[in-house]
CSV table of C-alpha atoms in Angstrom, one decimal:
chain,number,residue,atom,x,y,z
D,1,MET,CA,105.3,-117.7,-36.4
D,2,PHE,CA,104.0,-114.8,-33.8
D,3,PHE,CA,104.8,-111.2,-33.0
D,4,GLU,CA,104.5,-109.2,-29.9
D,5,CYS,CA,102.2,-106.2,-29.8
D,6,GLN,CA,102.1,-104.8,-25.3
D,7,GLY,CA,103.2,-107.7,-24.1
D,8,ARG,CA,100.7,-110.2,-25.9
D,9,ARG,CA,101.0,-112.2,-29.3
D,10,VAL,CA,100.0,-112.2,-32.8
D,11,ALA,CA,100.1,-115.6,-34.7
D,12,VAL,CA,100.4,-116.0,-38.1
D,13,ASN,CA,98.2,-119.5,-37.5
D,14,THR,CA,97.9,-120.5,-41.5
D,15,ALA,CA,101.2,-120.5,-42.7
D,16,THR,CA,100.4,-122.0,-46.5
D,17,ARG,CA,97.9,-120.9,-48.9
D,18,THR,CA,97.1,-124.8,-49.5
D,19,GLY,CA,96.3,-124.5,-45.8
D,20,LEU,CA,94.3,-121.7,-45.9
D,21,GLU,CA,92.4,-122.9,-48.8
D,22,ALA,CA,91.5,-126.3,-47.1
D,23,GLU,CA,90.5,-125.0,-44.3
D,24,ILE,CA,88.1,-122.6,-45.8
D,25,ARG,CA,86.6,-125.3,-47.6
D,26,ALA,CA,86.7,-127.5,-44.6
D,27,ARG,CA,84.0,-125.1,-42.9
D,28,PHE,CA,82.3,-123.4,-45.8
D,29,LYS,CA,81.3,-127.5,-46.0
D,30,ALA,CA,80.6,-127.6,-42.2
D,31,GLY,CA,78.2,-124.5,-42.6
D,32,GLN,CA,80.9,-122.5,-40.0
D,33,GLY,CA,82.0,-118.9,-40.5
D,34,PHE,CA,85.2,-117.5,-40.1
D,35,ALA,CA,87.5,-114.4,-40.0
D,36,LEU,CA,90.2,-113.8,-42.1
D,37,ALA,CA,92.8,-111.5,-41.5
D,38,THR,CA,95.7,-110.3,-43.1
D,39,VAL,CA,98.8,-109.3,-41.0
D,40,ASN,CA,101.5,-106.6,-42.2
D,41,LEU,CA,104.1,-104.0,-40.3
D,42,ASP,CA,101.3,-101.2,-40.5
D,43,HIS,CA,99.1,-103.3,-38.3
D,44,LEU,CA,101.5,-104.3,-36.1
D,45,VAL,CA,102.0,-100.3,-36.0
D,46,LYS,CA,98.6,-100.0,-35.7
D,47,MET,CA,98.1,-102.6,-32.5
D,48,ALA,CA,101.3,-100.9,-31.0
D,49,GLY,CA,98.8,-97.9,-29.9
D,50,SER,CA,95.6,-99.6,-30.1
D,51,ALA,CA,94.5,-102.8,-27.5
D,52,ASP,CA,91.0,-102.7,-29.2
D,53,PHE,CA,92.7,-103.4,-32.5
D,54,LEU,CA,95.0,-105.9,-31.0
D,55,SER,CA,91.6,-107.5,-29.5
D,56,ALA,CA,90.1,-108.1,-33.0
D,57,TYR,CA,93.2,-109.2,-34.3
D,58,GLN,CA,93.4,-111.8,-31.5
D,59,ALA,CA,89.8,-113.2,-32.2
D,60,GLN,CA,90.6,-113.8,-36.0
D,61,ASP,CA,90.3,-116.8,-36.6
D,62,LEU,CA,92.5,-117.5,-39.7
D,63,VAL,CA,95.6,-115.2,-39.5
D,64,VAL,CA,98.1,-115.1,-43.3
D,65,ALA,CA,101.0,-112.7,-43.9
D,66,ASP,CA,100.4,-109.3,-46.4
D,67,GLY,CA,103.6,-108.3,-46.8
D,68,ARG,CA,107.1,-109.4,-47.6
D,69,PRO,CA,108.7,-108.5,-44.0
D,70,ILE,CA,106.1,-110.9,-42.4
D,71,VAL,CA,107.7,-113.3,-44.6
D,72,TRP,CA,111.2,-112.5,-43.8
D,73,LEU,CA,111.0,-112.5,-39.7
D,74,SER,CA,109.3,-115.8,-39.9
D,75,HIS,CA,112.2,-117.0,-42.4
D,76,LEU,CA,114.4,-115.6,-39.7
D,77,ALA,CA,112.6,-117.4,-36.6
D,78,ARG,CA,112.5,-120.9,-39.2
D,79,ARG,CA,109.0,-120.7,-38.5
D,80,PRO,CA,108.4,-119.8,-42.7
D,81,VAL,CA,105.1,-118.4,-44.1
D,82,GLU,CA,103.8,-117.9,-47.6
D,83,LEU,CA,103.0,-114.1,-48.6
D,84,MET,CA,99.0,-114.0,-48.8
D,85,PRO,CA,98.2,-110.3,-49.6
D,86,GLY,CA,94.7,-109.7,-49.2
D,87,SER,CA,93.9,-108.8,-53.1
D,88,ASP,CA,95.5,-111.6,-54.4
D,89,MET,CA,93.2,-114.0,-52.4
D,90,VAL,CA,90.0,-112.3,-53.3
D,91,LEU,CA,89.8,-114.4,-56.6
D,92,PRO,CA,90.8,-117.8,-55.3
D,93,LEU,CA,88.2,-117.0,-52.4
D,94,CYS,CA,85.5,-116.8,-55.0
D,95,ARG,CA,86.5,-120.1,-56.2
D,96,LEU,CA,85.7,-121.4,-53.1
D,97,ALA,CA,82.6,-120.2,-52.6
D,98,VAL,CA,81.2,-121.4,-55.9
D,99,GLU,CA,82.7,-125.2,-55.5
D,100,ALA,CA,80.3,-125.2,-52.2
D,101,LYS,CA,77.7,-122.7,-53.6
D,102,VAL,CA,77.9,-120.0,-51.2
D,103,PRO,CA,77.1,-116.7,-52.5
D,104,VAL,CA,79.2,-113.7,-51.6
D,105,VAL,CA,78.9,-109.8,-50.1
D,106,LEU,CA,81.1,-107.3,-50.8
D,107,ALA,CA,81.2,-104.5,-48.4
D,108,GLY,CA,83.5,-101.1,-48.0
D,109,SER,CA,84.4,-98.5,-50.3
D,110,THR,CA,82.2,-96.9,-52.4
D,111,ASP,CA,79.2,-97.9,-54.7
D,112,GLU,CA,80.7,-97.4,-58.2
D,113,ALA,CA,83.4,-99.0,-56.6
D,114,LEU,CA,81.6,-102.3,-55.6
D,115,GLN,CA,79.6,-101.9,-58.8
D,116,ASP,CA,82.9,-102.3,-60.8
D,117,ALA,CA,84.0,-104.9,-58.6
D,118,GLU,CA,80.8,-106.7,-58.8
D,119,GLU,CA,81.6,-107.2,-62.2
D,120,ALA,CA,84.7,-107.8,-62.8
D,121,LEU,CA,84.9,-111.1,-60.0
D,122,THR,CA,81.7,-111.6,-62.0
D,123,ASP,CA,83.5,-112.3,-65.2
D,124,ALA,CA,86.5,-113.7,-63.8
D,125,VAL,CA,84.4,-116.7,-61.6
D,126,PRO,CA,81.7,-118.3,-63.7
D,127,GLY,CA,79.3,-119.2,-61.3
D,128,LEU,CA,79.9,-117.0,-58.5
D,129,GLU,CA,76.4,-115.4,-56.7
D,130,VAL,CA,77.1,-112.0,-55.2
D,131,ALA,CA,73.9,-112.1,-53.0
D,132,TRP,CA,74.2,-108.0,-52.3
D,133,THR,CA,76.6,-105.3,-52.0
D,134,HIS,CA,76.8,-102.2,-48.9
D,135,ALA,CA,79.1,-99.2,-49.1
D,136,PRO,CA,79.0,-97.3,-46.1
D,137,SER,CA,77.8,-94.3,-45.7
D,138,GLY,CA,79.8,-90.9,-43.8
D,139,CYS,CA,82.4,-92.1,-41.7
D,140,PHE,CA,81.5,-95.7,-40.8
D,141,ASP,CA,81.8,-97.1,-37.6
D,142,PRO,CA,82.6,-100.8,-36.7
D,143,GLU,CA,80.4,-100.4,-33.6
D,144,GLY,CA,77.8,-98.5,-34.8
D,145,GLU,CA,73.9,-98.6,-35.9
D,146,GLU,CA,75.0,-99.2,-40.0
D,147,ALA,CA,77.1,-101.8,-39.0
D,148,ASP,CA,74.4,-103.5,-36.9
D,149,GLN,CA,72.0,-103.2,-40.3
D,150,ILE,CA,74.6,-104.9,-42.2
D,151,LEU,CA,75.2,-107.9,-39.5
D,152,HIS,CA,71.3,-108.4,-38.2
D,153,ARG,CA,71.4,-108.4,-42.8
D,154,LEU,CA,74.5,-111.6,-43.0
D,155,ASP,CA,72.8,-113.3,-40.6
D,156,GLU,CA,69.4,-113.5,-42.5
D,157,THR,CA,71.7,-114.4,-45.3
D,158,GLY,CA,73.0,-117.6,-44.3
D,159,PRO,CA,76.3,-118.9,-44.9
D,160,CYS,CA,78.4,-116.8,-46.9
D,161,LEU,CA,81.2,-115.1,-47.8
D,162,CYS,CA,81.7,-111.4,-47.0
D,163,PHE,CA,84.4,-109.8,-48.6
D,164,LEU,CA,85.6,-106.0,-46.4
D,165,ALA,CA,87.4,-103.3,-47.5
D,166,LEU,CA,86.6,-101.1,-45.0
D,167,GLY,CA,90.3,-100.6,-44.0
D,168,ALA,CA,91.8,-101.5,-41.2
D,169,PRO,CA,91.4,-101.8,-38.2
D,170,LYS,CA,87.9,-100.7,-38.6
D,171,GLN,CA,87.3,-104.2,-41.1
D,172,GLU,CA,89.4,-106.5,-38.6
D,173,GLN,CA,87.1,-104.8,-35.4
D,174,PHE,CA,83.9,-105.4,-37.5
D,175,ALA,CA,85.1,-108.8,-38.3
D,176,GLN,CA,85.2,-109.7,-34.9
D,177,ARG,CA,81.4,-108.5,-33.9
D,178,GLY,CA,80.5,-110.4,-37.3
D,179,ARG,CA,81.5,-113.9,-35.1
D,180,LYS,CA,79.3,-113.5,-32.8
D,181,LEU,CA,76.3,-111.8,-34.3
D,182,ALA,CA,76.8,-113.6,-38.1
D,183,PRO,CA,78.0,-117.0,-37.4
D,184,ALA,CA,77.5,-118.3,-40.6
D,185,ALA,CA,79.2,-115.9,-42.5
D,186,GLY,CA,83.0,-116.0,-43.3
D,187,PHE,CA,84.6,-112.5,-43.5
D,188,ALA,CA,87.9,-112.0,-45.2
D,189,SER,CA,89.2,-108.6,-44.5
D,190,VAL,CA,91.1,-107.6,-47.9
D,191,GLY,CA,91.5,-104.1,-47.8
D,192,ALA,CA,91.3,-101.9,-51.5
D,193,GLY,CA,91.7,-105.2,-53.0
D,194,LEU,CA,88.2,-104.8,-54.5
D,195,ASP,CA,89.0,-101.0,-55.1
D,196,PHE,CA,92.0,-102.8,-57.2
D,197,LEU,CA,89.4,-105.7,-59.3
D,198,GLY,CA,87.0,-102.4,-60.0
D,199,GLY,CA,89.9,-101.0,-61.1
D,200,HIS,CA,89.6,-97.5,-58.4
D,201,GLN,CA,92.8,-97.5,-57.3
D,202,LYS,CA,96.0,-99.1,-59.4
D,203,ARG,CA,98.0,-101.7,-57.9
D,204,ALA,CA,101.2,-102.4,-58.4
D,205,PRO,CA,102.5,-103.9,-62.0
D,206,ALA,CA,103.5,-107.9,-61.2
D,207,TRP,CA,106.8,-107.4,-62.6
D,208,VAL,CA,107.5,-105.0,-59.2
D,209,ARG,CA,105.9,-106.8,-56.9
D,210,ALA,CA,107.9,-110.1,-58.0
D,211,ILE,CA,111.3,-108.5,-57.2
D,212,ALA,CA,109.7,-106.7,-54.0
D,213,MET,CA,109.5,-103.5,-55.0
D,214,GLU,CA,105.3,-103.3,-54.3
D,215,TRP,CA,106.2,-100.5,-51.5
D,216,LEU,CA,109.1,-98.3,-53.1
D,217,TRP,CA,106.4,-98.2,-56.0
D,218,ARG,CA,103.3,-97.1,-53.4
D,219,ALA,CA,105.8,-94.8,-51.9
D,220,LEU,CA,106.3,-93.0,-55.4
D,221,SER,CA,103.0,-92.8,-55.7
D,222,SER,CA,101.7,-91.2,-52.9
D,223,PRO,CA,104.2,-90.1,-50.6
D,224,SER,CA,102.6,-87.9,-48.2
D,225,ARG,CA,100.5,-91.1,-47.0
D,226,MET,CA,103.2,-93.9,-48.0
D,227,VAL,CA,106.4,-92.5,-46.6
D,228,PRO,CA,105.1,-91.7,-43.2
D,229,ARG,CA,103.5,-95.0,-42.9
D,230,TYR,CA,107.1,-97.1,-44.3
D,231,ALA,CA,108.8,-94.6,-40.9
D,232,LYS,CA,106.9,-96.1,-38.8
D,233,CYS,CA,107.1,-99.5,-39.7
D,234,LEU,CA,111.0,-99.3,-40.1
D,235,ALA,CA,110.8,-98.3,-36.2
D,236,ILE,CA,109.3,-101.1,-35.1
D,237,LEU,CA,111.6,-103.6,-37.5
D,238,PRO,CA,114.4,-104.0,-34.6
D,239,GLY,CA,112.0,-105.4,-32.3
D,240,GLN,CA,110.7,-107.3,-34.1
D,241,ILE,CA,113.7,-109.2,-35.4
D,242,ARG,CA,115.2,-110.0,-31.9
D,243,THR,CA,111.6,-111.2,-31.3
D,244,ALA,CA,112.1,-113.7,-34.4
D,245,TRP,CA,115.9,-114.3,-33.3
D,246,ARG,CA,114.2,-114.9,-30.2
D,247,ILE,CA,111.6,-117.6,-31.4
D,248,ARG,CA,114.6,-118.9,-33.3
D,249,VAL,CA,117.0,-119.5,-31.2
D,250,GLN,CA,114.3,-121.0,-28.6
């Protein structure tokens, strides 16, 4: 399944959770790094207005579907993909890291949130090693000096799994650089996933997510932030539906 932005394609190249876990397990075994991104409509909106973000996405090794509209569009195109939100992938990825004896690094959010996330992760995943954590100071620049320092430390750490909670597009752009400067590290862009684990942000209840109403829950919880975002997402849907239909009839 692919989507079009600025005349360029963004492919969801990993369709199933089984396939994702097999690929990451193989990369851990081979000592190879990777960059994992989770595409949703908000990311497509941002990519439509940012060539740099689009390039960062095209540089990701693994792209999965984060958001039911992405999944619905894939079914319309007859190229079905599974729903794999970044927040839901943190624990499974940690289990793969334990299996491969690979340490984990947490980067992003705040010191307090990372400390609580580390505690939650080590409680939930026996044997997990959190090598270190880093909460950016001030306004993080994925091209800046602080980013360089983090990447240098990751390179010194060697094979590891680095969860990025920097928000889009910063986390994907940071991962793009990381593939060159810390090639043995696996980067997983998980947005608010660490904040959810540490209890610093509240996620929609499981039953709300099960009936595909998480978007409404978020809109009601934070209308000033989410309503404009969802309006922009709705605006690009017709074009993405046309693309999905074109794929279907090819």
